[in-house]
């Protein structure tokens, strides 16, 4: 369906119908599949053809529909759906790396991503160099002739720093390194990461793809050769695949993702503009604001500021008073949901980091991450204003 626009592909791409001709995609809740003969079973284990399946850990018709639909949206040749976003990050990196390999990563990452890069990969002999993702000179200095991969969040969590995908990809490809891009904040709606140079794109489908707080999920996207030859063998043998029911929820989420994300981004822009006029806040960051240091890059790379706004209440105590005074906005640690969610990263998602590292990443004691939902923007602004008044 590549000739159709994204919104149409989000509804129809990858669809398969059984003999019953169902409108809504079928949920194939089975762990295995029946072979007509022993010879057919043997042949399927030699080579899978078309829509053939062996075992739910290897693949499933409902999961395959989700993979194909998201690959169509992302402009990727293939995808592998995972049990969670972190299963996808871990699978994308670990499947391609070996002891002695070198990775260069942006240091501004989600806490669990940092754990994989700082703790897990070095444990198995992978050398990791961290850079300021915004600084191309640091990327240039860190990428070596033997660098195997680079990793970054296209928009960092939570400080909303924007990485130049095309420029970093050019530097990585010059030495033959793979570019792995965690694209959660950009969303499949605003993403052109593969067209801009990324080799592998990772999503936590838990966020905007489901977008309604119902299920965990992740996905790794790339070329057919890489997904089938590198990612899939690792994932199917280590057990990080997505369940059919969760895949069905993600399919339903994709049908409305463009409508939801564009509405959320429009509200986020209005909220960021309103918060930037609040004198009691120490700092407001949103890529859609002209004052954002990478505003021009964000507009060129995504065309919008996204669904997340961050602001600094000035102190941990003020942040907690603000959070506790919110009425509509809920306190949680997810993002990309239909409900607006406020998070205090320093005490939750990035709690384990030393104070000096938090400071280097812009995670101040008063920082609040606001994931803008589908509520009326004016109601959210009023809620935030009254909460700011309680600081």
Phi, psi and omega in degrees: 000024187296342181282346180269159179285165187304317185297326177287318179296328180296338180265325191242336187300140176080358185297140173226141179240143176280186179295348182270350175067039182296149177280306176279140184305144181282147174260112181267087181273080178217144179271342183215181185221148185267138176253141182292328181217165175296324179296322178294321177297315179300314183295323181293326177286340175282313180202126178276132179250139171051237182263035176275149181222156183245309189203145187299333177290336180268328183170161186203145183302319179292316178297320180297322177299317179296314180301314182292323181292316181290323176301320177297317179296321187276347184076028179258156179284327186205166180211155170231123182273138187239167185292336179200170176297321180288329172298324179290315179298311180299315181294320181298319182278308187294327181296333184256352187254151178226163176304133181097347179286159180239134179235141171247130184227146167296142181277344180272094185223161170301148186307316181290326175296317177301320180299318179296316183285323183275326189248309189284307183299314177298331178300332181252022171087014177266128178273131181237127174250133181255142180225164169286110187300337181281342190259105182295330178295324177291320175301313182299319181288328186274329182286125184246172179299332181260010179294129183268325184204155169239150182222138176200159167267126184300326168231122191283151178251117010252358193282353177063040171278138185255129178261137179283099186299313184297316183292316179294322179298321179297317178296317181293315183293336179297335178248009178081017180276147176278144178255117180250119186242118171277113193248024188302312185289333179287329181069155175297342180289315184258005187270136166226039188299320180292317177297332181273358173127347181294140177271323181229131178242136183240137174232144159272106181290346175304328186281241190295334185292305167290302171068011182222023172065030188257329190204156172273150175183158176211170179205143175244128182238147178180204178286158176303316181299315183288315182294312183285325186268334184246306186287309186300314178302319179294313185291319184289333179272340179259353167086023183265028185278160182278145177283151180301321182294318177296322177299321178295318177299320179294323175300316178296323178295320181297331181299332184242008189298319182294317179299316182292309186294320179294321177295319180295318180294322177297317177294319180300321178298314180295320180293317179299318179296320179292316181294328180294346178263003180272112184295335184283348179269136182284333188195141174229131179232132176199126184302339179281350178275134177303335180285347180294134184302330179248031182304311182298318178297316180299318180293322179290323186275323184242328183084003180200167182273350180092190189253003186240134176239140174239147178210158185246121179280353177104331179199163177299317183297316179294321179298316180294321178297319178297311181301317182289343180269352181292144181252304181279310184291129180266157177264118177201189182236011175269179173206170180072023184263161175296334177265139177291135186230131175252136182229141173255093188302322185299331181254358182230270189297331181241024186301321187290344184287143175299154183301322180296323179289321175302314181299319180295331180269001180080016180266083182280163179300334182262004185288134176236131175261122180250114172268116187277129182264209185256010177291167177297131184300322181293324176297319179294318178298316179296320178297315180295319180298317180291327178289322177299325178296341180266000181298000000 
